[in-house]
Structures are given as structure tokens and as C-alpha cells.
């Protein structure tokens, strides 16, 4: 009888995780599937330079995934695109929280959190940024299934023109 109860409880937990999403509070409805990426850049903010843009699925192609503890966000509509990559200090897996003193993930110190922003083939190698992860969820296999994050990136100097962005993703 105990084995049957354990199996029933395990099945209920598994079904709840798959339907409700890993990390979702019991009884909390999940967001509907979809994604939105928005950016607003001050004049001179490289690589977006004074542009405001918004990508909303399904009209825009938005892909969000995690590879080697780097969260990658690609948004594209027509000829307009942006890629944002975020990682924790020492390439640690991202968790809910605010990350400060963020530098370029390829050229900055490994001990700092990382960011990489590319738009229309242009990027910055001297990033000064911060970002906040308000929500991040992974399924039982570790695949990213939900992300709510915002970032401010400056290129070339800590007081340079700002690029502000927001990402919402629900698988």
C-alpha cells in the first residue's frame, strides 16, 4: 500500500511539474506561452543607437534557451534583430536576483556576471551593465521554460548612453 501511495504522489508531483511548470507555486496559473523582447536606447547607445524596438511572438521569431549556463535571447522580425546573452559570475547558472558590475561575457573578467548584446551585426566589447532576473524556471530536464528579465547596458564607459531592455518568455 505504501509503495502505491508513493507512486501516486510521485506521479502527481511529476504531472504538476509538467503542467504547472517547474518552480511555479502550487495553485499559481502559468503564463500563456509566448515571448516579448523590448529595447529602448538613448542616442549613442551602441549597438542600438537611439532606437526603440519591440518583438512579440508569434509575429516575431523569438528564441530563448540556455547553453553552458548562458541564457541566450534571439529576437528577429524582418531585417531587425537583437541577441542578448546573460550569465552569472564565473559562468554560474542564473537565478532570481540583480546582477551588478556586469561586463562583456567574452572579454570581461570571468568572475563578473556577463552580457553580450548584438544588433544588426554590431556589438560592444567594453560593456558596463546590470540586469535583474525576476523569474527563471527550468523543467525537470533542466531546459529553460520561463524567463522574466530586464537589463541596462552601456558601451565604452559606465556613464555612456544606456540601452534598456526587457525579456518575457514562457514556453
C-alpha atoms as a printed R data frame, in Angstrom:
    type eleno elety resid chain resno      x      y       z
1   ATOM     1    CA   UNK     A     1  0.000  0.000   0.000
2   ATOM     2    CA   UNK     A     2  2.832  2.428   0.874
3   ATOM     3    CA   UNK     A     3  4.519  1.745  -2.469
4   ATOM     4    CA   UNK     A     4  1.244  2.531  -4.258
5   ATOM     5    CA   UNK     A     5  0.851  5.791  -2.294
6   ATOM     6    CA   UNK     A     6  4.468  6.809  -3.059
7   ATOM     7    CA   UNK     A     7  3.949  6.051  -6.739
8   ATOM     8    CA   UNK     A     8  0.702  8.067  -6.753
9   ATOM     9    CA   UNK     A     9  2.346 11.029  -5.009
10  ATOM    10    CA   UNK     A    10  5.370 10.859  -7.344
11  ATOM    11    CA   UNK     A    11  3.079 10.789 -10.391
12  ATOM    12    CA   UNK     A    12  1.085 13.760  -9.063
13  ATOM    13    CA   UNK     A    13  4.298 15.736  -8.462
14  ATOM    14    CA   UNK     A    14  5.566 14.885 -11.937
15  ATOM    15    CA   UNK     A    15  2.271 15.848 -13.590
16  ATOM    16    CA   UNK     A    16  2.148 19.096 -11.593
17  ATOM    17    CA   UNK     A    17  5.705 19.997 -12.654
18  ATOM    18    CA   UNK     A    18  4.995 19.327 -16.323
19  ATOM    19    CA   UNK     A    19  1.617 21.091 -16.403
20  ATOM    20    CA   UNK     A    20  2.335 23.909 -13.953
21  ATOM    21    CA   UNK     A    21  5.983 24.440 -14.848
22  ATOM    22    CA   UNK     A    22  8.980 23.743 -12.668
23  ATOM    23    CA   UNK     A    23  9.328 26.319  -9.951
24  ATOM    24    CA   UNK     A    24  5.726 27.539 -10.231
25  ATOM    25    CA   UNK     A    25  3.964 27.827  -6.900
26  ATOM    26    CA   UNK     A    26  1.186 25.327  -6.306
27  ATOM    27    CA   UNK     A    27 -2.115 26.744  -7.471
28  ATOM    28    CA   UNK     A    28 -0.442 29.579  -9.391
29  ATOM    29    CA   UNK     A    29 -1.543 29.643 -13.035
30  ATOM    30    CA   UNK     A    30  1.279 29.729 -15.576
31  ATOM    31    CA   UNK     A    31  1.526 32.498 -18.127
32  ATOM    32    CA   UNK     A    32  0.290 31.580 -21.582
33  ATOM    33    CA   UNK     A    33  3.076 30.542 -23.978
34  ATOM    34    CA   UNK     A    34  4.773 33.398 -25.789
35  ATOM    35    CA   UNK     A    35  7.634 35.851 -25.737
36  ATOM    36    CA   UNK     A    36  8.263 39.591 -25.870
37  ATOM    37    CA   UNK     A    37 11.560 41.454 -26.179
38  ATOM    38    CA   UNK     A    38 11.657 45.249 -25.921
39  ATOM    39    CA   UNK     A    39 14.570 47.666 -26.087
40  ATOM    40    CA   UNK     A    40 14.848 51.418 -25.758
41  ATOM    41    CA   UNK     A    41 18.201 53.047 -26.410
42  ATOM    42    CA   UNK     A    42 19.404 56.566 -25.800
43  ATOM    43    CA   UNK     A    43 21.102 58.320 -28.704
44  ATOM    44    CA   UNK     A    44 24.643 56.973 -28.942
45  ATOM    45    CA   UNK     A    45 23.869 53.733 -27.093
46  ATOM    46    CA   UNK     A    46 25.817 51.140 -29.024
47  ATOM    47    CA   UNK     A    47 24.796 48.883 -30.739
48  ATOM    48    CA   UNK     A    48 21.164 50.058 -30.921
49  ATOM    49    CA   UNK     A    49 21.704 53.877 -31.030
50  ATOM    50    CA   UNK     A    50 18.561 55.786 -30.159
51  ATOM    51    CA   UNK     A    51 16.188 53.090 -31.339
52  ATOM    52    CA   UNK     A    52 13.109 51.693 -29.673
53  ATOM    53    CA   UNK     A    53 12.053 48.241 -30.815
54  ATOM    54    CA   UNK     A    54  9.656 45.523 -29.768
55  ATOM    55    CA   UNK     A    55  9.441 41.905 -30.846
56  ATOM    56    CA   UNK     A    56  6.307 39.959 -29.894
57  ATOM    57    CA   UNK     A    57  5.657 36.311 -30.740
58  ATOM    58    CA   UNK     A    58  4.158 34.911 -32.904
59  ATOM    59    CA   UNK     A    59  4.643 37.880 -35.283
60  ATOM    60    CA   UNK     A    60  8.355 37.937 -34.446
61  ATOM    61    CA   UNK     A    61 10.714 35.000 -34.235
62  ATOM    62    CA   UNK     A    62 11.938 34.809 -30.632
63  ATOM    63    CA   UNK     A    63 14.130 32.033 -29.304
64  ATOM    64    CA   UNK     A    64 15.190 31.761 -25.663
65  ATOM    65    CA   UNK     A    65 17.432 28.966 -24.431
66  ATOM    66    CA   UNK     A    66 20.312 28.186 -22.127
67  ATOM    67    CA   UNK     A    67 23.631 26.674 -23.169
68  ATOM    68    CA   UNK     A    68 26.565 26.127 -20.807
69  ATOM    69    CA   UNK     A    69 24.860 28.366 -18.188
70  ATOM    70    CA   UNK     A    70 24.482 31.281 -20.627
71  ATOM    71    CA   UNK     A    71 20.896 32.407 -21.283
72  ATOM    72    CA   UNK     A    72 20.559 33.375 -24.947
73  ATOM    73    CA   UNK     A    73 17.740 35.508 -26.329
74  ATOM    74    CA   UNK     A    74 17.346 35.990 -30.093
75  ATOM    75    CA   UNK     A    75 14.579 38.209 -31.478
76  ATOM    76    CA   UNK     A    76 14.045 38.849 -35.167
77  ATOM    77    CA   UNK     A    77 11.405 40.436 -37.371
78  ATOM    78    CA   UNK     A    78 12.229 41.269 -40.962
79  ATOM    79    CA   UNK     A    79 15.707 42.800 -41.048
80  ATOM    80    CA   UNK     A    80 15.574 43.963 -37.420
81  ATOM    81    CA   UNK     A    81 17.193 41.689 -34.853
82  ATOM    82    CA   UNK     A    82 18.832 41.573 -31.466
83  ATOM    83    CA   UNK     A    83 20.692 38.955 -29.461
84  ATOM    84    CA   UNK     A    84 21.194 39.270 -25.719
85  ATOM    85    CA   UNK     A    85 23.242 36.781 -23.717
86  ATOM    86    CA   UNK     A    86 23.354 36.789 -19.911
87  ATOM    87    CA   UNK     A    87 25.367 34.722 -17.456
88  ATOM    88    CA   UNK     A    88 26.194 34.722 -13.767
89  ATOM    89    CA   UNK     A    89 29.621 35.290 -12.183
90  ATOM    90    CA   UNK     A    90 32.126 32.577 -13.143
91  ATOM    91    CA   UNK     A    91 29.553 31.377 -15.689
92  ATOM    92    CA   UNK     A    92 27.300 30.205 -12.881
93  ATOM    93    CA   UNK     A    93 23.711 29.336 -13.732
94  ATOM    94    CA   UNK     A    94 21.390 32.347 -13.488
95  ATOM    95    CA   UNK     A    95 18.966 32.588 -10.591
96  ATOM    96    CA   UNK     A    96 16.444 35.208  -9.492
97  ATOM    97    CA   UNK     A    97 18.244 38.366  -8.409
98  ATOM    98    CA   UNK     A    98 20.041 41.512  -9.513
99  ATOM    99    CA   UNK     A    99 23.461 41.225 -11.120
100 ATOM   100    CA   UNK     A   100 25.676 44.321 -10.959
101 ATOM   101    CA   UNK     A   101 29.117 45.173 -12.327
102 ATOM   102    CA   UNK     A   102 28.269 43.137 -15.421
103 ATOM   103    CA   UNK     A   103 30.936 43.131 -18.135
104 ATOM   104    CA   UNK     A   104 31.240 41.700 -21.618
105 ATOM   105    CA   UNK     A   105 30.919 37.935 -21.289
106 ATOM   106    CA   UNK     A   106 33.649 37.245 -23.858
107 ATOM   107    CA   UNK     A   107 36.250 39.891 -22.942
108 ATOM   108    CA   UNK     A   108 35.441 40.852 -19.348
109 ATOM   109    CA   UNK     A   109 36.757 39.168 -16.213
110 ATOM   110    CA   UNK     A   110 35.362 35.648 -15.728
111 ATOM   111    CA   UNK     A   111 34.490 36.482 -12.126
112 ATOM   112    CA   UNK     A   112 31.921 39.113 -13.151
113 ATOM   113    CA   UNK     A   113 28.438 38.426 -14.491
114 ATOM   114    CA   UNK     A   114 28.353 38.643 -18.272
115 ATOM   115    CA   UNK     A   115 26.338 40.299 -21.020
116 ATOM   116    CA   UNK     A   116 26.589 40.320 -24.777
117 ATOM   117    CA   UNK     A   117 24.307 42.450 -26.957
118 ATOM   118    CA   UNK     A   118 24.399 42.241 -30.743
119 ATOM   119    CA   UNK     A   119 22.016 44.052 -33.088
120 ATOM   120    CA   UNK     A   120 22.207 44.185 -36.865
121 ATOM   121    CA   UNK     A   121 25.646 42.583 -36.680
122 ATOM   122    CA   UNK     A   122 27.073 45.188 -34.289
123 ATOM   123    CA   UNK     A   123 28.151 44.624 -30.707
124 ATOM   124    CA   UNK     A   124 30.229 46.082 -27.911
125 ATOM   125    CA   UNK     A   125 33.347 44.612 -26.321
126 ATOM   126    CA   UNK     A   126 33.548 47.131 -23.451
127 ATOM   127    CA   UNK     A   127 30.172 46.631 -21.735
128 ATOM   128    CA   UNK     A   128 29.115 48.122 -18.414
129 ATOM   129    CA   UNK     A   129 25.772 46.730 -17.362
130 ATOM   130    CA   UNK     A   130 23.428 45.407 -14.767
131 ATOM   131    CA   UNK     A   131 20.493 43.068 -15.118
132 ATOM   132    CA   UNK     A   132 17.722 41.660 -12.984
133 ATOM   133    CA   UNK     A   133 16.183 38.227 -13.292
134 ATOM   134    CA   UNK     A   134 12.688 38.427 -11.809
135 ATOM   135    CA   UNK     A   135 11.701 34.905 -12.812
136 ATOM   136    CA   UNK     A   136 13.563 31.928 -14.228
137 ATOM   137    CA   UNK     A   137 12.189 28.405 -14.430
138 ATOM   138    CA   UNK     A   138 13.564 25.169 -15.794
139 ATOM   139    CA   UNK     A   139 11.729 21.901 -16.395
140 ATOM   140    CA   UNK     A   140 12.769 18.573 -14.880
141 ATOM   141    CA   UNK     A   141 15.366 18.049 -17.625
142 ATOM   142    CA   UNK     A   142 16.906 21.480 -16.916
143 ATOM   143    CA   UNK     A   143 15.520 23.145 -20.064
144 ATOM   144    CA   UNK     A   144 14.644 26.836 -19.671
145 ATOM   145    CA   UNK     A   145 10.846 27.230 -19.756
146 ATOM   146    CA   UNK     A   146 10.270 30.736 -18.334
147 ATOM   147    CA   UNK     A   147 12.239 33.957 -18.029
148 ATOM   148    CA   UNK     A   148 11.422 37.481 -16.929
149 ATOM   149    CA   UNK     A   149 14.465 39.760 -17.008
150 ATOM   150    CA   UNK     A   150 15.484 43.364 -17.613
151 ATOM   151    CA   UNK     A   151 18.855 44.906 -18.352
152 ATOM   152    CA   UNK     A   152 20.680 48.196 -18.751
153 ATOM   153    CA   UNK     A   153 23.821 48.098 -20.882
154 ATOM   154    CA   UNK     A   154 26.295 50.893 -21.655
155 ATOM   155    CA   UNK     A   155 29.115 50.591 -24.153
156 ATOM   156    CA   UNK     A   156 32.560 52.125 -23.654
157 ATOM   157    CA   UNK     A   157 32.021 53.789 -20.275
158 ATOM   158    CA   UNK     A   158 29.964 53.248 -17.108
159 ATOM   159    CA   UNK     A   159 28.204 56.580 -17.744
160 ATOM   160    CA   UNK     A   160 27.711 56.135 -21.505
161 ATOM   161    CA   UNK     A   161 24.294 56.258 -23.195
162 ATOM   162    CA   UNK     A   162 22.033 53.467 -21.957
163 ATOM   163    CA   UNK     A   163 20.331 50.633 -23.749
164 ATOM   164    CA   UNK     A   164 17.436 49.347 -21.626
165 ATOM   165    CA   UNK     A   165 15.710 46.082 -22.404
166 ATOM   166    CA   UNK     A   166 13.154 43.654 -21.100
167 ATOM   167    CA   UNK     A   167 12.557 39.978 -21.900
168 ATOM   168    CA   UNK     A   168  9.460 37.933 -21.165
169 ATOM   169    CA   UNK     A   169  9.400 34.261 -22.139
170 ATOM   170    CA   UNK     A   170  7.050 31.413 -21.330
171 ATOM   171    CA   UNK     A   171  7.413 28.058 -23.146
